[in-house]
CSV table of C-alpha atoms and ligand atoms in Angstrom, one decimal:
chain,number,residue,atom,x,y,z
A,1,MET,CA,47.6,70.1,-28.9
A,2,LYS,CA,50.1,70.2,-26.4
A,3,SER,CA,53.7,71.4,-27.7
A,4,GLU,CA,57.0,70.3,-25.5
A,5,ARG,CA,57.1,72.6,-22.4
A,6,MET,CA,60.3,73.8,-21.6
A,7,ASP,CA,59.2,74.7,-17.9
A,8,PRO,CA,57.4,72.0,-17.1
A,9,ASP,CA,55.8,74.4,-14.2
A,10,ALA,CA,54.6,76.8,-16.8
A,11,VAL,CA,50.9,78.2,-16.3
A,12,GLU,CA,48.2,77.5,-19.2
A,13,LEU,CA,46.0,80.8,-18.5
A,14,ALA,CA,42.2,79.8,-18.5
A,15,PRO,CA,39.0,81.8,-18.7
A,16,LEU,CA,36.8,81.8,-15.2
A,17,PRO,CA,34.7,79.5,-15.3
A,18,ALA,CA,36.5,77.0,-17.3
A,19,PRO,CA,35.4,75.6,-20.4
A,20,VAL,CA,34.3,72.1,-20.3
A,21,ASP,CA,36.2,71.4,-22.9
A,22,PHE,CA,39.2,73.1,-23.0
A,23,GLU,CA,42.8,72.7,-24.7
A,24,SER,CA,45.6,75.6,-25.0
A,25,ASP,CA,48.9,76.1,-25.6
A,26,MET,CA,50.4,79.4,-25.0
A,27,ASP,CA,53.9,77.8,-26.5
A,28,ARG,CA,52.2,78.3,-29.5
A,29,PRO,CA,50.7,82.2,-29.8
A,30,VAL,CA,48.2,83.2,-32.2
A,31,PRO,CA,48.2,86.9,-33.2
A,32,PHE,CA,45.1,88.5,-32.3
A,33,ASP,CA,45.0,92.0,-33.7
A,34,ALA,CA,44.2,94.3,-36.6
A,35,GLY,CA,45.8,91.8,-38.8
A,36,ALA,CA,43.5,88.8,-37.5
A,37,THR,CA,40.4,87.6,-38.4
A,38,VAL,CA,37.4,86.1,-36.6
A,39,HIS,CA,35.4,84.2,-38.8
A,40,LEU,CA,32.2,84.3,-36.8
A,41,ASP,CA,29.2,81.6,-37.7
A,42,CYS,CA,26.2,82.1,-35.9
A,43,PRO,CA,22.5,82.3,-37.2
A,44,ASP,CA,21.7,85.3,-34.9
A,45,ALA,CA,21.8,88.3,-37.3
A,46,ALA,CA,22.7,90.5,-34.2
A,47,ALA,CA,25.8,88.4,-33.4
A,48,ALA,CA,28.2,89.9,-35.8
A,49,PRO,CA,27.6,93.6,-35.2
A,50,TRP,CA,27.6,92.7,-31.6
A,51,LEU,CA,30.9,91.4,-32.1
A,52,ALA,CA,32.6,93.8,-34.0
A,53,ALA,CA,31.1,96.8,-31.4
A,54,HIS,CA,32.5,95.1,-28.7
A,55,PHE,CA,36.0,94.0,-30.2
A,56,ALA,CA,35.9,97.8,-31.1
A,57,ASP,CA,35.5,98.9,-27.4
A,58,TRP,CA,37.9,96.5,-25.7
A,59,PHE,CA,41.0,96.2,-28.5
A,60,GLY,CA,40.3,99.9,-30.0
A,61,ALA,CA,42.6,100.1,-33.4
A,62,GLN,CA,43.9,96.8,-32.6
A,63,ALA,CA,40.5,95.0,-32.7
A,64,PRO,CA,40.5,91.7,-35.0
A,65,ARG,CA,38.2,92.0,-37.8
A,66,VAL,CA,34.7,90.2,-37.6
A,67,ALA,CA,33.5,87.7,-40.5
A,68,PRO,CA,30.4,85.8,-40.9
A,69,GLY,CA,31.0,82.7,-42.6
A,70,PRO,CA,31.1,79.2,-41.9
A,71,ALA,CA,33.4,78.0,-38.9
A,72,ALA,CA,32.6,74.2,-39.2
A,73,LEU,CA,33.1,74.0,-35.1
A,74,PRO,CA,31.2,71.4,-33.4
A,75,LEU,CA,28.4,72.4,-31.0
A,76,ARG,CA,27.1,71.4,-27.9
A,77,ALA,CA,23.6,71.3,-27.1
A,78,GLY,CA,21.5,74.2,-25.8
A,79,ASP,CA,21.1,77.7,-26.9
A,80,GLU,CA,24.3,79.0,-25.3
A,81,ALA,CA,26.9,76.6,-26.2
A,82,TYR,CA,29.7,78.1,-28.5
A,83,ALA,CA,32.7,76.5,-29.8
A,84,VAL,CA,36.1,78.5,-30.2
A,85,SER,CA,39.2,77.5,-31.9
A,86,ALA,CA,42.1,79.3,-32.6
A,87,ASP,CA,45.4,78.2,-34.4
A,88,ALA,CA,47.9,78.9,-37.3
A,89,SER,CA,44.5,79.4,-39.8
A,90,GLY,CA,42.9,82.0,-37.6
A,91,VAL,CA,40.5,82.5,-35.0
A,92,ARG,CA,37.0,81.2,-35.2
A,93,ILE,CA,33.6,80.9,-33.1
A,94,ALA,CA,30.4,78.8,-33.5
A,95,ALA,CA,27.4,79.6,-31.8
A,96,ARG,CA,23.4,79.1,-31.7
A,97,SER,CA,22.7,82.7,-30.4
A,98,LEU,CA,24.2,85.9,-29.5
A,99,ALA,CA,24.7,84.3,-26.1
A,100,GLY,CA,26.6,81.8,-27.0
A,101,VAL,CA,28.8,84.5,-28.9
A,102,ARG,CA,29.4,86.8,-26.1
A,103,TRP,CA,30.4,83.6,-23.4
A,104,ALA,CA,32.9,82.9,-26.6
A,105,ALA,CA,33.8,86.6,-26.7
A,106,TYR,CA,34.6,86.9,-23.1
A,107,SER,CA,36.5,83.4,-23.0
A,108,LEU,CA,38.9,85.0,-25.4
A,109,ARG,CA,38.8,88.5,-23.8
A,110,GLN,CA,40.3,86.6,-21.0
A,111,LEU,CA,43.0,84.4,-23.0
A,112,ALA,CA,44.2,87.5,-25.1
A,113,ILE,CA,47.2,89.1,-23.6
A,114,ALA,CA,49.4,91.8,-25.3
A,115,ARG,CA,52.1,90.8,-27.8
A,116,ARG,CA,55.6,90.7,-26.1
A,117,GLY,CA,58.8,92.8,-26.1
A,118,THR,CA,57.0,96.2,-26.7
A,119,LEU,CA,56.4,99.2,-24.5
A,120,ARG,CA,52.9,99.6,-24.7
A,121,THR,CA,50.2,96.9,-26.0
A,122,GLU,CA,50.6,96.7,-29.9
A,123,GLY,CA,48.2,93.8,-30.7
A,124,ARG,CA,47.6,91.0,-28.7
A,125,LEU,CA,47.8,87.0,-28.5
A,126,LEU,CA,46.0,84.2,-28.0
A,127,PRO,CA,47.2,80.7,-27.2
A,128,THR,CA,46.5,78.2,-30.0
A,129,LEU,CA,43.4,76.5,-28.6
A,130,ARG,CA,40.2,74.7,-28.8
A,131,ILE,CA,36.9,75.1,-26.7
A,132,SER,CA,33.9,73.5,-26.7
A,133,ASP,CA,31.2,75.2,-23.9
A,134,ALA,CA,28.0,75.1,-22.9
A,135,PRO,CA,26.2,76.2,-18.9
A,136,ARG,CA,24.7,73.4,-17.5
A,137,LEU,CA,22.2,75.9,-15.3
A,138,ALA,CA,19.5,77.6,-17.1
A,139,LEU,CA,19.6,80.3,-14.6
A,140,ARG,CA,23.1,81.8,-13.3
A,141,ALA,CA,22.1,84.7,-10.7
A,142,VAL,CA,24.1,87.0,-9.1
A,143,HIS,CA,22.6,88.8,-5.8
A,144,LEU,CA,23.5,92.5,-5.5
A,145,CYS,CA,22.9,94.5,-2.5
A,146,TRP,CA,22.9,98.2,-2.7
A,147,PHE,CA,24.0,99.5,0.5
A,148,PRO,CA,24.4,103.6,1.7
A,149,GLU,CA,27.8,102.5,2.0
A,150,THR,CA,28.2,100.8,-1.8
A,151,ARG,CA,29.1,103.6,-4.3
A,152,PRO,CA,27.3,103.2,-7.8
A,153,GLU,CA,30.1,102.3,-9.0
A,154,ARG,CA,30.7,99.0,-7.3
A,155,ILE,CA,27.5,97.8,-8.2
A,156,GLU,CA,28.2,98.1,-11.7
A,157,ARG,CA,31.6,97.1,-11.5
A,158,ALA,CA,29.9,93.7,-10.4
A,159,ILE,CA,27.6,93.4,-12.9
A,160,ARG,CA,30.5,93.6,-15.3
A,161,LEU,CA,32.2,91.1,-13.6
A,162,ALA,CA,29.1,88.8,-13.4
A,163,ALA,CA,28.6,88.9,-17.1
A,164,LEU,CA,32.6,88.4,-17.5
A,165,LEU,CA,32.3,85.2,-15.5
A,166,LYS,CA,29.0,84.2,-17.8
A,167,PHE,CA,26.4,84.6,-15.0
A,168,ASN,CA,23.1,85.7,-16.9
A,169,CYS,CA,21.2,87.5,-14.3
A,170,ALA,CA,22.0,90.2,-11.3
A,171,ILE,CA,19.4,90.6,-8.8
A,172,VAL,CA,20.2,94.4,-7.3
A,173,GLU,CA,18.5,94.9,-4.2
A,174,PRO,CA,18.8,98.7,-2.9
A,175,TRP,CA,19.0,98.7,0.5
A,176,GLY,CA,17.5,101.9,1.2
A,177,THR,CA,19.0,103.0,-1.8
A,178,PHE,CA,16.1,103.2,-4.2
A,179,ARG,CA,15.1,106.6,-4.8
A,180,SER,CA,10.9,106.8,-5.5
A,181,ALA,CA,9.8,109.5,-8.3
A,182,ARG,CA,6.7,108.5,-6.4
A,183,HIS,CA,7.7,107.9,-2.5
A,184,PRO,CA,10.6,109.8,-2.0
A,185,TRP,CA,10.2,109.3,1.7
A,186,PHE,CA,10.7,105.9,1.4
A,187,GLY,CA,14.8,104.9,1.5
A,188,TRP,CA,17.6,107.6,2.6
A,189,PRO,CA,18.1,111.2,1.8
A,190,ASP,CA,19.6,111.9,-1.7
A,191,ALA,CA,19.6,107.6,-2.6
A,192,PRO,CA,22.0,107.3,-5.9
A,193,GLY,CA,19.4,104.3,-6.8
A,194,THR,CA,17.5,106.4,-9.1
A,195,PRO,CA,15.4,105.3,-12.2
A,196,GLU,CA,17.7,106.5,-14.0
A,197,ALA,CA,20.8,104.8,-12.6
A,198,LEU,CA,19.2,101.8,-12.7
A,199,SER,CA,17.9,102.0,-16.4
A,200,ARG,CA,21.3,102.7,-17.3
A,201,LEU,CA,22.5,99.3,-15.3
A,202,ALA,CA,19.8,97.5,-16.9
A,203,ALA,CA,21.0,98.4,-20.6
A,204,ILE,CA,24.6,97.7,-19.5
A,205,GLY,CA,23.6,94.6,-18.1
A,206,CYS,CA,21.7,94.0,-21.3
A,207,ASP,CA,24.2,95.1,-23.7
A,208,LEU,CA,26.7,92.3,-21.9
A,209,GLY,CA,24.1,89.4,-21.3
A,210,VAL,CA,22.9,89.8,-17.9
A,211,THR,CA,19.5,90.8,-17.2
A,212,LEU,CA,19.1,93.2,-14.1
A,213,VAL,CA,16.4,92.1,-11.7
A,214,PRO,CA,15.0,94.3,-9.1
A,215,GLN,CA,14.6,93.3,-5.6
A,216,LEU,CA,11.7,95.1,-3.3
A,217,ASN,CA,10.7,93.2,0.3
A,218,VAL,CA,6.9,93.3,0.3
A,219,PHE,CA,6.7,91.3,3.7
A,220,GLY,CA,9.7,91.3,6.4
A,221,HIS,CA,13.0,93.5,5.9
A,222,ALA,CA,10.9,96.1,5.7
A,223,SER,CA,13.5,98.3,7.3
A,224,LEU,CA,15.7,98.2,4.1
A,225,SER,CA,18.8,97.8,6.6
A,226,ARG,CA,20.7,95.1,8.2
A,227,THR,CA,19.0,94.0,11.1
A,228,SER,CA,21.9,94.4,13.6
A,229,SER,CA,22.4,98.2,12.9
A,230,LEU,CA,18.7,98.9,14.3
A,231,LYS,CA,18.4,101.3,11.5
A,232,HIS,CA,15.2,101.7,9.4
A,233,ALA,CA,15.2,103.7,5.8
A,234,ALA,CA,11.7,105.3,6.0
A,235,LEU,CA,11.0,105.7,9.5
A,236,ASP,CA,14.1,106.5,11.3
A,237,LEU,CA,13.3,110.1,9.2
A,238,ARG,CA,10.0,109.8,8.3
A,239,PRO,CA,7.8,108.5,11.3
A,240,GLU,CA,4.4,109.8,10.3
A,241,TYR,CA,4.6,106.7,7.4
A,242,GLU,CA,4.6,104.6,10.8
A,243,PRO,CA,1.3,102.9,9.8
A,244,LEU,CA,2.4,101.7,6.6
A,245,PHE,CA,4.8,99.0,8.8
A,246,GLU,CA,4.1,96.3,11.7
A,247,PRO,CA,5.0,97.8,15.2
A,248,GLY,CA,9.0,98.5,14.9
A,249,GLY,CA,9.0,98.4,11.5
A,250,TRP,CA,10.1,95.1,10.2
A,251,ASN,CA,7.6,93.9,8.5
A,252,TRP,CA,4.8,96.0,6.4
A,253,CYS,CA,1.6,96.0,7.9
A,254,LEU,CA,-0.2,93.5,5.7
A,255,SER,CA,-3.9,94.4,6.3
A,256,ASN,CA,-3.2,98.3,5.7
A,257,PRO,CA,-4.0,98.5,1.8
A,258,GLU,CA,-2.2,101.8,2.1
A,259,ALA,CA,1.1,99.4,2.2
A,260,ARG,CA,-0.5,97.1,-0.5
A,261,ARG,CA,-0.6,100.5,-2.6
A,262,VAL,CA,2.6,102.0,-1.7
A,263,LEU,CA,4.3,98.9,-2.6
A,264,ARG,CA,2.5,98.3,-6.2
A,265,GLU,CA,4.0,101.7,-7.3
A,266,LEU,CA,7.3,101.1,-5.9
A,267,VAL,CA,7.5,97.6,-7.8
A,268,ASP,CA,6.1,99.1,-10.9
A,269,GLU,CA,8.6,101.7,-10.5
A,270,MET,CA,11.4,99.9,-10.1
A,271,HIS,CA,10.3,97.1,-12.7
A,272,GLU,CA,9.7,99.8,-15.5
A,273,ALA,CA,13.3,101.4,-14.5
A,274,CYS,CA,14.9,98.2,-15.1
A,275,GLY,CA,13.2,97.8,-18.5
A,276,ARG,CA,10.4,95.1,-17.8
A,277,PRO,CA,12.8,92.5,-16.9
A,278,PRO,CA,11.0,88.8,-16.9
A,279,PHE,CA,11.2,88.1,-13.3
A,280,PHE,CA,10.9,90.7,-10.1
A,281,HIS,CA,12.1,89.7,-6.5
A,282,LEU,CA,9.7,90.1,-3.7
A,283,GLY,CA,12.0,89.1,-0.9
A,284,CYS,CA,9.8,87.7,1.3
A,285,ASP,CA,11.9,86.0,4.1
A,286,GLU,CA,12.5,86.1,7.7
A,287,ALA,CA,9.4,88.1,8.6
A,288,GLN,CA,8.0,88.5,11.8
A,289,PRO,CA,4.5,87.4,13.4
A,290,PRO,CA,2.0,90.0,13.7
A,291,SER,CA,2.0,92.6,16.3
A,292,CYS,CA,-0.9,95.2,15.0
A,293,PRO,CA,-4.4,95.0,16.0
A,294,ALA,CA,-5.5,94.8,12.3
A,295,CYS,CA,-3.1,92.1,11.6
A,296,ARG,CA,-4.0,90.2,14.5
A,297,ARG,CA,-7.6,90.1,13.9
A,298,ARG,CA,-7.3,87.4,10.4
A,299,PRO,CA,-5.1,84.4,10.7
A,300,TYR,CA,-1.7,85.4,9.9
A,301,GLY,CA,-1.0,82.9,7.3
A,302,GLU,CA,-4.0,83.5,5.2
A,303,LEU,CA,-3.3,87.8,5.0
A,304,VAL,CA,0.7,86.2,4.2
A,305,ARG,CA,-1.3,83.9,1.2
A,306,GLU,CA,-3.2,87.0,0.0
A,307,HIS,CA,-0.7,89.6,0.2
A,308,VAL,CA,2.2,87.1,-1.3
A,309,ALA,CA,-0.5,86.2,-4.0
A,310,ALA,CA,-1.4,89.5,-4.9
A,311,PHE,CA,2.2,90.5,-5.5
A,312,ALA,CA,2.9,87.4,-8.0
A,313,ALA,CA,0.0,88.3,-9.8
A,314,PHE,CA,0.6,92.0,-9.8
A,315,VAL,CA,4.4,91.1,-11.5
A,316,ARG,CA,2.8,88.3,-13.5
A,317,GLU,CA,0.6,91.2,-14.9
A,318,ARG,CA,3.2,93.3,-16.1
A,319,GLY,CA,4.7,90.1,-18.0
A,320,ALA,CA,7.5,88.9,-15.0
A,321,ARG,CA,7.8,85.8,-12.8
A,322,ALA,CA,8.3,86.7,-9.0
A,323,MET,CA,10.8,85.5,-7.3
A,324,VAL,CA,10.7,84.8,-3.4
A,325,TRP,CA,12.9,83.3,-0.7
A,326,HIS,CA,12.0,79.8,0.6
A,327,ASP,CA,11.9,80.0,4.4
A,328,MET,CA,8.7,81.6,4.8
A,329,LEU,CA,7.5,78.5,3.0
A,330,LEU,CA,8.1,75.7,5.3
A,331,ASP,CA,7.6,75.4,9.3
A,332,ARG,CA,11.1,75.8,10.7
A,333,ALA,CA,9.6,73.4,13.3
A,334,ASP,CA,8.7,70.4,10.8
A,335,PRO,CA,11.8,67.5,11.2
A,336,ARG,CA,11.9,67.1,7.7
A,337,TRP,CA,13.6,70.7,7.3
A,338,ALA,CA,16.1,70.7,10.2
A,339,GLY,CA,19.1,72.1,9.5
A,340,PHE,CA,17.6,73.5,6.4
A,341,VAL,CA,15.4,76.9,7.5
A,342,ALA,CA,15.3,79.3,10.7
A,343,SER,CA,12.3,81.0,9.8
A,344,GLY,CA,8.2,80.0,8.5
A,345,SER,CA,5.6,78.8,10.9
A,346,PRO,CA,2.9,76.5,10.2
A,347,ALA,CA,0.8,79.6,9.3
A,348,THR,CA,3.0,80.8,6.7
A,349,ALA,CA,4.3,77.4,5.4
A,350,THR,CA,0.6,77.0,3.8
A,351,LEU,CA,2.3,79.2,1.4
A,352,ALA,CA,3.9,76.4,-0.3
A,353,ASP,CA,0.7,75.0,-1.1
A,354,THR,CA,-1.3,78.2,-2.5
A,355,LEU,CA,1.6,79.9,-4.2
A,356,PRO,CA,1.3,79.9,-8.1
A,357,ARG,CA,3.5,77.8,-9.9
A,358,ASP,CA,5.2,80.2,-12.0
A,359,VAL,CA,6.6,81.9,-8.6
A,360,VAL,CA,10.2,80.8,-8.6
A,361,VAL,CA,11.6,79.6,-4.9
A,362,CYS,CA,14.8,80.9,-4.1
A,363,ASP,CA,15.8,78.4,-1.4
A,364,TRP,CA,19.1,79.7,0.6
A,365,GLN,CA,21.1,77.0,2.1
A,366,TYR,CA,23.9,79.0,4.2
A,367,ALA,CA,25.1,76.6,6.6
A,368,ASP,CA,25.5,72.6,5.7
A,369,PRO,CA,23.5,70.6,8.9
A,370,ASP,CA,26.0,68.0,8.4
A,371,PRO,CA,29.2,69.6,6.4
A,372,LYS,CA,31.1,66.2,7.2
A,373,ARG,CA,28.9,64.2,4.9
A,374,PRO,CA,29.0,64.6,1.0
A,375,ARG,CA,25.6,66.1,0.0
A,376,ASN,CA,23.8,64.5,-2.6
A,377,ASP,CA,20.0,65.4,-0.8
A,378,TRP,CA,18.8,68.3,-0.2
A,379,PRO,CA,15.4,67.8,1.1
A,380,THR,CA,13.7,71.2,0.9
A,381,LEU,CA,15.2,71.9,-2.9
A,382,ALA,CA,13.3,68.3,-3.6
A,383,HIS,CA,10.3,69.6,-1.7
A,384,PHE,CA,9.7,72.7,-3.5
A,385,LEU,CA,10.6,70.9,-6.8
A,386,GLY,CA,7.9,68.0,-6.2
A,387,LYS,CA,6.0,70.7,-5.8
A,388,GLY,CA,6.4,71.7,-9.2
A,389,PHE,CA,8.1,75.2,-8.5
A,390,ALA,CA,11.1,76.3,-10.6
A,391,VAL,CA,13.6,76.4,-7.7
A,392,ALA,CA,17.0,78.5,-7.6
A,393,GLY,CA,19.4,77.4,-5.0
A,394,CYS,CA,21.4,80.3,-3.3
A,395,PRO,CA,24.4,79.1,-1.0
A,396,TRP,CA,26.2,82.6,0.1
A,397,LEU,CA,29.4,81.5,1.8
A,398,ASN,CA,28.6,78.0,1.8
A,399,PHE,CA,31.4,77.6,-0.8
A,400,ALA,CA,31.2,73.3,-0.1
A,401,ALA,CA,27.7,72.9,-1.2
A,402,MET,CA,28.0,74.9,-4.6
A,403,GLU,CA,28.8,72.1,-6.7
A,404,PRO,CA,27.1,69.5,-4.8
A,405,MET,CA,23.7,71.7,-5.1
A,406,ALA,CA,24.2,73.0,-8.7
A,407,ALA,CA,24.5,69.0,-9.5
A,408,PHE,CA,21.2,68.6,-7.7
A,409,LEU,CA,19.7,71.3,-9.4
A,410,ALA,CA,20.8,70.1,-12.8
A,411,ALA,CA,20.2,66.7,-12.3
A,412,HIS,CA,16.3,67.2,-11.1
A,413,GLY,CA,15.3,70.1,-13.5
A,414,GLY,CA,15.9,73.3,-11.1
A,415,LEU,CA,16.1,76.5,-12.7
A,416,GLY,CA,19.4,77.5,-11.4
A,417,MET,CA,21.8,79.4,-8.5
A,418,ILE,CA,22.2,82.7,-7.1
A,419,ALA,CA,25.3,83.6,-5.8
A,420,THR,CA,24.0,85.8,-2.8
A,421,THR,CA,26.7,88.2,-1.5
A,422,TRP,CA,25.0,90.0,1.4
A,423,HIS,CA,27.5,92.7,3.0
A,424,HIS,CA,30.2,90.6,1.2
A,425,LEU,CA,31.0,92.6,-2.0
A,426,HIS,CA,34.2,93.2,-1.6
A,427,GLY,CA,37.7,91.2,-0.4
A,428,THR,CA,38.1,87.5,-1.1
A,429,ASP,CA,34.4,86.7,-0.1
A,430,TRP,CA,33.6,88.6,-3.0
A,431,ARG,CA,36.1,86.9,-5.3
A,432,ASP,CA,35.2,83.3,-3.7
A,433,ILE,CA,31.4,83.5,-4.4
A,434,PHE,CA,31.7,84.8,-7.9
A,435,ARG,CA,34.5,82.6,-8.8
A,436,THR,CA,32.9,79.3,-6.7
A,437,ALA,CA,29.3,80.3,-8.2
A,438,ALA,CA,30.3,80.8,-11.9
A,439,CYS,CA,32.4,77.3,-11.6
A,440,ALA,CA,29.4,75.4,-10.1
A,441,ALA,CA,26.7,77.0,-12.1
A,442,TRP,CA,28.7,76.4,-15.3
A,443,GLY,CA,29.5,73.0,-14.6
A,444,THR,CA,33.1,72.8,-14.7
A,445,PRO,CA,35.1,72.6,-11.7
A,446,PRO,CA,37.2,75.6,-10.2
A,447,ARG,CA,41.2,75.2,-11.4
A,448,PRO,CA,43.8,75.5,-8.7
A,449,VAL,CA,45.0,79.0,-8.3
A,450,ALA,CA,48.8,79.4,-8.9
A,451,PRO,CA,50.5,80.7,-5.6
A,452,GLN,CA,50.8,84.2,-4.6
A,453,PHE,CA,48.2,85.9,-6.8
A,454,ASP,CA,45.1,84.9,-8.5
A,455,THR,CA,46.0,85.8,-12.1
A,456,ALA,CA,42.6,84.7,-13.6
A,457,PHE,CA,39.7,86.7,-11.2
A,458,ALA,CA,42.9,89.8,-11.5
A,459,VAL,CA,42.4,89.7,-15.3
A,460,ALA,CA,38.7,89.5,-15.0
A,461,LEU,CA,38.1,92.2,-12.2
A,462,ARG,CA,40.7,94.5,-14.0
A,463,LEU,CA,38.9,94.4,-17.1
A,464,ALA,CA,35.5,94.8,-15.4
A,465,GLY,CA,36.9,98.0,-13.8
A,466,ARG,CA,38.3,99.0,-17.3
A,467,ASP,CA,35.1,98.7,-18.8
A,468,ALA,CA,33.2,100.9,-15.8
A,469,GLY,CA,35.8,103.7,-16.4
A,470,ILE,CA,37.1,103.6,-13.1
A,471,SER,CA,40.1,106.5,-12.7
A,472,GLY,CA,41.3,106.0,-8.9
A,473,TYR,CA,42.2,104.1,-6.7
A,474,ARG,CA,39.2,102.7,-4.4
A,475,ASP,CA,37.6,100.9,-7.3
A,476,THR,CA,40.2,98.7,-8.3
A,477,GLY,CA,41.0,95.3,-7.0
A,478,LEU,CA,38.8,94.0,-4.5
A,479,ASP,CA,38.7,96.3,-1.4
A,480,GLU,CA,38.6,100.0,-1.2
A,481,ASP,CA,41.6,99.9,0.8
A,482,GLN,CA,44.7,97.7,1.3
A,483,ILE,CA,45.4,98.1,4.9
A,484,THR,CA,43.5,100.2,8.0
A,485,LEU,CA,45.3,102.7,9.5
A,486,PRO,CA,45.0,102.8,13.3
B,501,ZN,ZN1,-0.4,95.0,10.6
């Protein structure tokens, strides 16, 4: 497909993540404007109206026309597969589902540049191109922590960016920022995450192909605050709720039926606000042993099993599958997991045998015990897969692990990957987490970044910001500020 390049260093633009098969030639640009027709071949009746409406949102009066009809492009396997071609004969998209059409549209949108030679945009150009694409993992999630410091605009932009990078799930964990109607004491005053705000984000995600999954920690992490801060989003300001928590407030008091009731009502409220998605994340990591007399009265493992199983069942009654972090399901002293888990005890590890198998185990591996060795063995992932759980790998900043972890999960029937961001939803860590995990989960290697400026990520980030309606300095780019003043 390549024409002879005038400049051998010229950069060929590519979408993020790179498609499995991708050929393009910007020396042979193709008009992508109001005079162009996109021939769409998709059996899903919702696909053509969705594409036309989004082209209108993105390109206004310069939007190309959408015409359903045969595209005669070969498709890879899978519901999310798509194929695209653009050349002198026009632009064609083929897909089996609206999901595939969305991914095709996001690839085209990242590639479409303004026509040259004018002051303002007057139509767009695509390179002559051919794409055949499909993801290797079914679940491609980001995990977004909504701190009091995280302005809602940034959560919305992260969800929109996740969609453009072809993630299909966003787990949103409010850190004291969910404003419960039934339990207004739960969280910081004037928390921005009202049920209406969650509903709005869920609707945005749903339209874009990203399922919003709420998270509530029903075991440890009950402070809803970073460990090092020693803040507690309930007890600092409302100490009368002390009986709901173990002394100090890190764990919920699992033997208190009132704690169970409050948590059920919160799960219900959050799940409802998010439009009853097919998953609910229950947290359950890094809990402490019990200290209150009621919880000490029984073997703690029994109490934990009963508690987590009750919530998995409660979530199932609501038509969803529970997600839990993996660490309490292992004994950290077991030599088989050396370097792969830092919490969990013989008491809590029994969960791995007793939890219902519809629970999704989210196995976080944030440090490689032997980073010099190519990692083809993932003992904890294999352990949970062997027990029949759906398993998602979570690499956070463990960038070198992302590709081999995704490859392992794809080869062994794993469900997918969750790109956890924690307190790094800003700066180059955010960029590297989203980019590297998107590529790993999709199954294509990250392309080399041209020197000085990361064009592909900047394009996607700017599009997400534009869609989120940002109007000020702070919500552009990776960070709210470029420099720190003394
Ligand atoms: Zn207790």
